[in-house]
C-alpha positions as MATLAB code, in Angstrom:
seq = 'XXXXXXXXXXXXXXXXXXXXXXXXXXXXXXXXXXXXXXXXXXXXXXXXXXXXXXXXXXXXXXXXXXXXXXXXXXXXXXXXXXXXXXXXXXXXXXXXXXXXXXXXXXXXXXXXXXXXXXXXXXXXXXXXXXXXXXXXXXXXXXXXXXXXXXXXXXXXXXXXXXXXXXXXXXXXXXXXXXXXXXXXXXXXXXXXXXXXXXXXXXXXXXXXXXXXXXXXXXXXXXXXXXXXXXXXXXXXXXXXXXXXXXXXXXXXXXXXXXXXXXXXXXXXXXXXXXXXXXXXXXXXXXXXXXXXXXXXXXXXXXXXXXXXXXXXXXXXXXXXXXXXXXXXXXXXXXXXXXXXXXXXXXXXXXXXXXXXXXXXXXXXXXXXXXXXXXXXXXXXXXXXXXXXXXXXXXXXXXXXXXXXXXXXXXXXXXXXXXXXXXXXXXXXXXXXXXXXXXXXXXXXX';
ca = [
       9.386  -10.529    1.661;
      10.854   -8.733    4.769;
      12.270   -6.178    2.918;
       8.619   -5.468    1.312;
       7.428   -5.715    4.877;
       9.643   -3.049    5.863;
       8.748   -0.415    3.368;
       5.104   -0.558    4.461;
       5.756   -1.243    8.302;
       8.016    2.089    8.458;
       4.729    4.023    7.356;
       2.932    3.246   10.405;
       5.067    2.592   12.929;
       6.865    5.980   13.062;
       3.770    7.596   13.940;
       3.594    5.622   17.669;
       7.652    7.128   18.068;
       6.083   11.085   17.259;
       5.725   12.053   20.737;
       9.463   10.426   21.852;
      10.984   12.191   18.833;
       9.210   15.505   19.575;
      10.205   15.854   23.481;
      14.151   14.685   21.892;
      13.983   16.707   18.846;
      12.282   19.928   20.766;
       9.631   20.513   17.864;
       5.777   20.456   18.227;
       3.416   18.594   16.451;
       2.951   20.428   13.681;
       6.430   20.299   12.650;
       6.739   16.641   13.710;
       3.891   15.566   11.149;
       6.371   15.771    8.476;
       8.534   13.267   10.065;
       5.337   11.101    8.470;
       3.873   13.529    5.771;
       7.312   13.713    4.002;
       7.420    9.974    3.789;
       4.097    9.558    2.441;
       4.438   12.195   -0.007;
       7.476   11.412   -1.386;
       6.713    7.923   -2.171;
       3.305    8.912   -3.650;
       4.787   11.256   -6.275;
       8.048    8.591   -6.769;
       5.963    5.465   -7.117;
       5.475    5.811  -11.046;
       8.650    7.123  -12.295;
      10.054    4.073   -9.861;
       8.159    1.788  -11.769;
       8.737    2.844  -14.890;
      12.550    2.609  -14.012;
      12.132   -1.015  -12.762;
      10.908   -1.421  -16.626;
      13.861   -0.160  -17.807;
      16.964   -1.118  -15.624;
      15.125   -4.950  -14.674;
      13.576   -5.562  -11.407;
      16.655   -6.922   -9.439;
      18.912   -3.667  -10.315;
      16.062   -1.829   -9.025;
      15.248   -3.616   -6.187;
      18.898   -3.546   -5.210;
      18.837    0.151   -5.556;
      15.809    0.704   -3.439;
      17.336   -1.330   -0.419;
      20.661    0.854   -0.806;
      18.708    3.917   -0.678;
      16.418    2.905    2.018;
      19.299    1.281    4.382;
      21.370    4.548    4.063;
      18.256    6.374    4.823;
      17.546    4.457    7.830;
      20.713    5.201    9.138;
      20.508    8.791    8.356;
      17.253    9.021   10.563;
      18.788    6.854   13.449;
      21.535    9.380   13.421;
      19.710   12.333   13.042;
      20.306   15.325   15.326;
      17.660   17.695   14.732;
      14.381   17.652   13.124;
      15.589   18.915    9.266;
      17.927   16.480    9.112;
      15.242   13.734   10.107;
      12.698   14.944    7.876;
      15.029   15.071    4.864;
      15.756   11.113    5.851;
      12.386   10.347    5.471;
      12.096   11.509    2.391;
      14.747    9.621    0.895;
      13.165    6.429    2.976;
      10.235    7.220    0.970;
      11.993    7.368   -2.614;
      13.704    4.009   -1.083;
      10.417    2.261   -0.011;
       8.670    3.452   -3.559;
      11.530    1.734   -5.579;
      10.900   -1.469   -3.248;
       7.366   -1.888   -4.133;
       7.968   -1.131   -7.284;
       9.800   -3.988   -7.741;
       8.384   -6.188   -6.163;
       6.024   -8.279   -9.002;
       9.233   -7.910  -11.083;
      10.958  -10.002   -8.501;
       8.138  -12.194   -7.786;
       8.021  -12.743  -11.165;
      11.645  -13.751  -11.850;
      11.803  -15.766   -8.893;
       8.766  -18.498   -9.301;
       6.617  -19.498  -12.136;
       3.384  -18.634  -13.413;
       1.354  -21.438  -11.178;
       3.520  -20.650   -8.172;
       3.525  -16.614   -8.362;
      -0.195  -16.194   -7.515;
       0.306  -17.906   -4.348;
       3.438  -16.150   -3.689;
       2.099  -12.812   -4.511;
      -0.968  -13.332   -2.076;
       1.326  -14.270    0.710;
       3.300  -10.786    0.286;
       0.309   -8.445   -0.159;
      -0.888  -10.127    2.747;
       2.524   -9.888    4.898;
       2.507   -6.248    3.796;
      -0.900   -5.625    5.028;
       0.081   -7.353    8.457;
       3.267   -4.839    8.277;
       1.161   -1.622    8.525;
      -1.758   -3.209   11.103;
       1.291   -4.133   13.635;
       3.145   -1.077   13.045;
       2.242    0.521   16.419;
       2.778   -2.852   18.034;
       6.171   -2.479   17.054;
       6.818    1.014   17.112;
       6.066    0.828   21.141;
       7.884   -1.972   21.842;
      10.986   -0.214   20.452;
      10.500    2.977   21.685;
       9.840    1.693   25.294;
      12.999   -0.030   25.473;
      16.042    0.867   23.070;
      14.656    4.526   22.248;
      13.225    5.921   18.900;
      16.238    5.542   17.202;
      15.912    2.431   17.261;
      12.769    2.196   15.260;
      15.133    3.259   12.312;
      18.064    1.581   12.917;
      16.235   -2.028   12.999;
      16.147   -1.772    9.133;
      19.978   -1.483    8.721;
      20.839   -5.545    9.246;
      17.601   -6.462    7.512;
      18.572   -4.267    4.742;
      22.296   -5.580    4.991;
      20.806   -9.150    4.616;
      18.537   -8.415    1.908;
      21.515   -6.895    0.041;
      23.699  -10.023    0.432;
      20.855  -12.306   -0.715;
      19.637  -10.339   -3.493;
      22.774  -10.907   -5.411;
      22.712  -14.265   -5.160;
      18.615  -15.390   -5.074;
      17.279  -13.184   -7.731;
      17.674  -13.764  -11.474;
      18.831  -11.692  -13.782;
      15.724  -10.678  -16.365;
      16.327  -10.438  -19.717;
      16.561   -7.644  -22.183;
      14.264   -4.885  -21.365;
      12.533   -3.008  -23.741;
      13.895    0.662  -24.885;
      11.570    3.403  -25.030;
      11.700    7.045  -24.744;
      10.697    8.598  -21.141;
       6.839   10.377  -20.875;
       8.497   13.152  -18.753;
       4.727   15.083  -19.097;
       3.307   12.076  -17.726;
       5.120   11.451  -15.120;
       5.241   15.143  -13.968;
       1.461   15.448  -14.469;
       1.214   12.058  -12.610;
       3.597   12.578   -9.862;
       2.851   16.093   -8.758;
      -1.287   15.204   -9.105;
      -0.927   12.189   -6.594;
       1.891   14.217   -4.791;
      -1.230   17.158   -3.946;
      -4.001   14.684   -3.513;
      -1.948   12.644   -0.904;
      -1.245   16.070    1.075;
      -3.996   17.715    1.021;
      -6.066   13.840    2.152;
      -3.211   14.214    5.032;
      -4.057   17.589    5.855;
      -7.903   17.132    6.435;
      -7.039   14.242    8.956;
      -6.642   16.955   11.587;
      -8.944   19.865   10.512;
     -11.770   20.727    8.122;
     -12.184   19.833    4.392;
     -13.496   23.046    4.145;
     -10.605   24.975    4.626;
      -8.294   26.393    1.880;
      -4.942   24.472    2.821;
      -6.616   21.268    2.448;
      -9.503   21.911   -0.216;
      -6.995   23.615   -2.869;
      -4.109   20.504   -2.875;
      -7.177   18.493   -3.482;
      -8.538   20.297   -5.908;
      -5.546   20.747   -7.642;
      -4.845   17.378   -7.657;
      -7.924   15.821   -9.163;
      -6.989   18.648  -12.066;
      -3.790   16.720  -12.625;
      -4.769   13.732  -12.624;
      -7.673   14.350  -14.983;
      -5.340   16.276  -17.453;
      -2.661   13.295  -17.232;
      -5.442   10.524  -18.429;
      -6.301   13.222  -21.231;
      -3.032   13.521  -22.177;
      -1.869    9.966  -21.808;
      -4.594    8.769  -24.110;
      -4.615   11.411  -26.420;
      -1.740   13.301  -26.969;
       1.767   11.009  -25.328;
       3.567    9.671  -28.146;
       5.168    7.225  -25.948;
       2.747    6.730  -23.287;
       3.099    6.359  -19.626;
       0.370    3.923  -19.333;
       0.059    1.348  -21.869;
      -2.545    1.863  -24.141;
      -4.315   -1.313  -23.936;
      -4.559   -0.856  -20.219;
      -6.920    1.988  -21.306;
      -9.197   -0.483  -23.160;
      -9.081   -3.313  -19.921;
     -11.964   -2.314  -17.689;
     -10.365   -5.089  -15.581;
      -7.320   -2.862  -14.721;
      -9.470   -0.067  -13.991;
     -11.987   -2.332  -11.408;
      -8.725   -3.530   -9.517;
      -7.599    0.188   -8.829;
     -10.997    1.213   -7.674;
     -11.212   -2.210   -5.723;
      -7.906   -1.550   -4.172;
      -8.803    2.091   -3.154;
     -11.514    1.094   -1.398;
      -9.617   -2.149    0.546;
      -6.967    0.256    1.716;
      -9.534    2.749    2.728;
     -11.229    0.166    5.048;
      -8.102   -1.020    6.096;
      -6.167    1.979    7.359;
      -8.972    3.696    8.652;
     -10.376    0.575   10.634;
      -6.704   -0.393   12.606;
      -6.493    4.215   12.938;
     -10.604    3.613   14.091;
      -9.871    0.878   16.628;
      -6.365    2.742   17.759;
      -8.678    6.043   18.588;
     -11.374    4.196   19.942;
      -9.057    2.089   22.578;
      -7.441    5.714   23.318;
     -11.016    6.868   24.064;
     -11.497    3.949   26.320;
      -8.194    4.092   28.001;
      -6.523    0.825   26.112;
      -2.516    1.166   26.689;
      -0.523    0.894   23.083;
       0.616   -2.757   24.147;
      -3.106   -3.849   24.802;
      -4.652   -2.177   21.365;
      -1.894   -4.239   19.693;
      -2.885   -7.056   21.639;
      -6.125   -6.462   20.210;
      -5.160   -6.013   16.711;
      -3.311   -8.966   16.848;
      -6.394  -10.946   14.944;
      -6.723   -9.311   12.586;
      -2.769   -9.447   11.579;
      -2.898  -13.641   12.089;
      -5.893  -13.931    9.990;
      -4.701  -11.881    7.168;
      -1.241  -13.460    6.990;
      -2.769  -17.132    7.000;
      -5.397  -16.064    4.880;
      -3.249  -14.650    2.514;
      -1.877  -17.675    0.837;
      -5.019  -19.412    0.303;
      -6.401  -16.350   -1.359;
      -4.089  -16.474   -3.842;
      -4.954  -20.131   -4.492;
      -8.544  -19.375   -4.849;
      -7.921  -16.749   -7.148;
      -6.076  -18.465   -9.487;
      -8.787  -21.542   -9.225;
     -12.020  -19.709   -9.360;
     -11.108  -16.183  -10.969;
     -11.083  -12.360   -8.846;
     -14.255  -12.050   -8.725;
     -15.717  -14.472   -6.890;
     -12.801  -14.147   -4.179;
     -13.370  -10.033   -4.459;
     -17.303  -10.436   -3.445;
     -17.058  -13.232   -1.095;
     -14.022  -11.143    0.889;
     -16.282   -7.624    1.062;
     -19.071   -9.762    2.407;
     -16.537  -11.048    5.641;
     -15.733   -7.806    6.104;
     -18.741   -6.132    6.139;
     -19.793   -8.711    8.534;
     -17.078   -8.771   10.662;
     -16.977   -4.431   10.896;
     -20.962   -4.249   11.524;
     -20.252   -6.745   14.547;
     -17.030   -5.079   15.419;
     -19.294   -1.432   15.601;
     -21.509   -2.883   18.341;
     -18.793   -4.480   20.743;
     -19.074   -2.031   24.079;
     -15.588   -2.573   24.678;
     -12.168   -2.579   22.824;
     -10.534   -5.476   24.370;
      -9.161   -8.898   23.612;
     -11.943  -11.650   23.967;
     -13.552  -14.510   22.141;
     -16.202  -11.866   20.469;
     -13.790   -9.662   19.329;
     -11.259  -12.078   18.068;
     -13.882  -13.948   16.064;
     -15.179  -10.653   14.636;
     -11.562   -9.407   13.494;
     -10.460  -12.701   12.047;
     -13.628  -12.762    9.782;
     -13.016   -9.179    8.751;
      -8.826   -9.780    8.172;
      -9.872  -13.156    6.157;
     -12.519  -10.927    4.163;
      -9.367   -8.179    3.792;
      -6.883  -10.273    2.900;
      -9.249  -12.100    0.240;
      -9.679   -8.751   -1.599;
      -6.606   -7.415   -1.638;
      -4.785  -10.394   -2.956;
      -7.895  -10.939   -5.793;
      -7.452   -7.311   -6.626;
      -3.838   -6.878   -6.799;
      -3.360  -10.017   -8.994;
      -5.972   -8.680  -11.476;
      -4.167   -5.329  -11.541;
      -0.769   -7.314  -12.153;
      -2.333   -9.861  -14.719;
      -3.743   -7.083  -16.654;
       0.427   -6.215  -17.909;
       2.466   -8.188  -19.514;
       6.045   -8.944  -18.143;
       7.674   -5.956  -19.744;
       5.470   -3.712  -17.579;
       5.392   -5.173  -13.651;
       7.361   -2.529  -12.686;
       4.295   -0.280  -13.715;
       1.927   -2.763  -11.980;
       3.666   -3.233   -9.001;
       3.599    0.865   -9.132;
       0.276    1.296   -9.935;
      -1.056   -0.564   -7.271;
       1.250    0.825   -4.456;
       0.335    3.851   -5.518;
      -4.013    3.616   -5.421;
      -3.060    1.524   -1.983;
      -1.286    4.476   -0.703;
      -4.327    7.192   -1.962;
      -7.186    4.715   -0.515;
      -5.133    4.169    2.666;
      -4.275    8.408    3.079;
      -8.173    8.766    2.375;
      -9.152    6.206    5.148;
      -7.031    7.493    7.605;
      -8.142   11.204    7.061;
     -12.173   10.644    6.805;
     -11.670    8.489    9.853;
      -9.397   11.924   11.954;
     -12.509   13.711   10.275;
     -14.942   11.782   11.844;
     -12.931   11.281   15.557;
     -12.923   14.892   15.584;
     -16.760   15.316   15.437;
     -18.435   12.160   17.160;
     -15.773   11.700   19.971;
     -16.921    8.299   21.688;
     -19.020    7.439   18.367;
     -15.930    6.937   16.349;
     -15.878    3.100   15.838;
     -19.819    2.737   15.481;
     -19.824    6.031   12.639;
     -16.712    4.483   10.688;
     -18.648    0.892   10.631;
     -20.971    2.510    8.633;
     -18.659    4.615    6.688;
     -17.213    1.109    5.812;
     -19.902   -0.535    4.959;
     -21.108    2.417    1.827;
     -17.439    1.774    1.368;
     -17.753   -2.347    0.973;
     -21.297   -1.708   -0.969;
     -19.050    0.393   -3.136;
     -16.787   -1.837   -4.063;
     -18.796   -4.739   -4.542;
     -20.593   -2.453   -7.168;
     -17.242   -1.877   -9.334;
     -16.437   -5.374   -9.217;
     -19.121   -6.587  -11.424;
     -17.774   -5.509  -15.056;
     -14.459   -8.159  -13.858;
     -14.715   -9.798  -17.012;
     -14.059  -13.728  -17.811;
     -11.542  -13.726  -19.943;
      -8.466  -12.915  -17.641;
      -9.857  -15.526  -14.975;
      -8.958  -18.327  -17.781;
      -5.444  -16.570  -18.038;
      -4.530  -17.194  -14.963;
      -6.091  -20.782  -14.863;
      -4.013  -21.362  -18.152;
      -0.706  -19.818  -16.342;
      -0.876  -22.026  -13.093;
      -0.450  -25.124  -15.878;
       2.347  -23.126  -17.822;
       5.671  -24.649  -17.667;
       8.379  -22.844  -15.706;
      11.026  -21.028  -18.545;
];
C-alpha cells in the first residue's frame, strides 16, 4: 500500500519543491514545469503497455520491476546536478510509478480473496487519493527542513522495504496467458493519451485557444477515436478485450472515474489557490486539507464494504450527492481556514469522494476477468490521471480569469461536473452487483 501511495504522492508533492529546485537548479519556470510535465506524461502514455505487461510477466514480476525502476529513479533525481538530468529522472519515475499501478489489482488480487479484496481495494484507492491531497503537506515539510532532495530520496528505504517484502508476501500467479502484442494499439493508445495529457497541462497556465495547447488536444482526441475504431474493428489480437466493448458497465466506471478525479484534483489545486489568494502559509492550507485526507482514508474501507453489499450504484449516487453538498457549502465559506464549518464541510465531501471512487474503480476491475487486472488496474490509472490533468487545468483556467472568485466559480464547475456523473451512472446494470455479492461468499483458492 505505501508503495502505491508513493507513486501518486510523488505527482503532487514535487510541485510545492518547484521554486527550491528552480533557485538550486538556476532554470525558470518554464523549464521547471517539466520537472512535473515529464512525469505526468510519461506515465500517461506507459500506463497501457504497463498493464498489458503485468498480463503477461504476472503481477508480482511486474510490481517488482516497477519499484526497481522507480527506487533507482528516485535516487537519480536526489542526485541530480542540473535540470536535464532531473527531468530525464522523472521520466523514468513516471515509467516506474505506471508499472506500480499497474499492478496493483494483480497484487491485490493474489494476495486476499474474493470477499476480502473489495475491502482491500477500497482502502488503497482511498490511501492513494489521501497520497495526492497531502502531497503539498509533505512536499513543505521536506523542503523546509532537509532540502528538495530530500523529497526524492524519502522513496529509496520505502522502496528498499517494499523490495524485501515483495519477495516474500506476494504469491506467485499462475500461468499467464500467451498472446501476440497490439503494437498499433498501444501506439495509437499511448501517443493519443500522451497529447491529450500535454496539451490539458498546457492550458493550466494560458488559453485553450491558443495553438500549442488546442492542436495536442486535438490531436489527441483523433487518436484516441482511431484506436477504439481500430481496436474493435480491425486488431486481430486486441488491446482491449472485446467483451469489454459490449459491458456498458466498464464504460460508466471510466466516465465515473474521469469525473471523480476531475473534482478531486481541481478542488485540493482550488482550495491551494484560494488560501494563496487569502494569504494561508503552505503548512496552514495543509492544515486545512487535512479533513478531507482523514475522511477519505476512513471512509475508504467502508466503501468498499458497501459496494460489495449493495452494488456501485447505489454507493456511486449517494457519494456525488456528499460531495456536491459538501463543495456548494465549501463555495460560500468567507475564509480558508481550519474551523468546525469547514471541517464538517470537507469531511462530507472526502466521505462523498472516497465513496465514488472506490464504487467506480471496483466496477471497472470487476468488469475483467483475472487474466486481465493488469489492464484494469491500467485502465483506471490511466482515465484517473486524464480527469485529474483536466481538473487541474480548467481550475488554472479559471484562477487566471476570476482572481478572488476562484473557489465560488469551481463549486459550480463541480457541481455540472457531479450532475454529470450522476447522469452516466444510471445504465450500471444489475447483473455485476450479484457478482460481486456471489464473490464475497467464494471460497479462498
Amino acid at each position: 500500500m505505501i508503495v502505491f501511495m508513493m507513486a501518486q504522492l510523488d505527482g503532487s508533492v514535487v510541485a510545492v519543491a518547484n521554486p527550491v529546485i528552480a533557485a538550486d537548479l538556476g532554470v525558470g519556470a518554464s523549464a521547471l514545469s517539466w520537472t512535473f510535465s515529464s512525469y505526468l506524461l510519461v506515465m500517461a502514455m506507459i500506463i497501457v503497455p504497463a498493464g498489458d505487461l503485468v498480463d503477461r510477466v504476472g503481477p508480482r514480476r511486474a510490481f517488482q520491476i516497477g519499484v526497481a525502476m522507480f527506487t533507482l529513479a528516485s535516487i537519480a533525481c536526489g542526485c541530480a546536478a542540473s535540470w536535464v538530468l532531473l527531468v530525464c529522472a522523472r521520466a523514468v519515475q513516471g515509467a516506474g510509478g505506471a508499472l506500480l499501478l499497474a499492478s496493483s489489482v494483480g497484487v491485490l488480487r493474489l494476495c486476499f480473496s474474493p470477499g476480502r479484496f473489495e475491502r482491500i481495494f477500497g482502502m488503497v484507492a482511498g490511501l492513494a487519493a489521501v497520497a495526492f491531497a497531502s502531497g503539498p503537506l509533505v512536499g513543505a515539510a521536506l523542503v523546509s527542513w532537509p532540502g528538495w532532495r530530500s523529497v526524492f530520496l524519502i522513496n529509496v528505504p520505502l522502496g528498499i522495504a517494499a523490495s524485501g517484502l515483495a519477495a516474500v508476501a506476494i504469491p506467485r500467479a499462475s500461468a499467464r496467458v500467451r498472446r501476440r502484442l497490439d503494437l498499433v494499439g498501444l501506439a495509437l493508445l499511448g501517443l493519443g493519451t500522451g497529447a491529450l495529457v500535454w496539451g490539458v497541462t498546457a492550458a493550466g497556465g494560458s488559453s485553450w485557444a491558443v495553438p500549442e495547447v488546442l492542436w495536442p488536444i486535438v490531436c489527441g482526441i483523433a487518436l484516441v477515436v482511431l484506436f477504439v475504431v481500430y481496436e474493435r474493428r480491425h486488431a486481430v489480437r486486441p488491446l482491449v478485450p472485446s467483451e469489454a466493448w459490449r459491458a456498458p458497465d466498464v464504460v460508466v466506471a471510466a466516465a465515473v472515474l474521469v469525473c471523480y478525479a476531475f473534482i478531486l484534483f481541481g478542488l485540493v489545486f482550488a482550495i491551494t489557490l484560494q488560501g494563496q489568494v487569502d494569504g494561508a502559509s503552505p503548512l496552514a492550507l495543509s492544515v486545512v486539507l487535512l479533513p478531507l485526507c482523514a475522511s477519505i482514508t476512513v471512509a475508504g474501507p467502508t466503501a468498499g464494504w458497501a459496494t460489495q453489499r449493495w452494488g456501485p450504484r447505489p454507493v456511486i449516487l449517494m457519494g456525488f450527492t456528499f460531495a456536491a453538498a459538501g463543495s456548494c457549502v465549501l463555495g460560500v465559506v468567507p475564509n480558508l481556514r481550519l474551523s468546525p464549518v469547514s471541517a464538517l464541510v470537507l469531511t462530507v465531501a472526502g466521505a462523498g469522494l472516497a465513496g465514488v471512487q472506490v464504487a467506480s474503480n471496483t466496477l471497472l476491475v470487476m468488469g475483467f476477468d483475472e487474466q486481465r487486472s493488469g489492464f484494469a488496474g491500467a485502465l483506471a490509472g490511466l482515465v484517473t490521471q486524464v480527469g485529474g490533468a483536466c481538473g487541474v487545468a480548467v481550475v488554472g483556467s479559471v484562477a487566471g480569469a476570476s482572481g478572488p472568485s476562484t473557489l465560488r466559480v469551481t463549486v459550480v464547475i463541480m457541481c455540472v461536473v457531479l450532475i454529470l456523473g450522476s447522469t452516466v451512472t444510471g445504465p450500471v446494470h444489475a447483473h455485476l452487483t450479484r457478482k460481486m455479492v456471489m464473490s464475497s461468499h467464494a471460497p479462498r483458492a
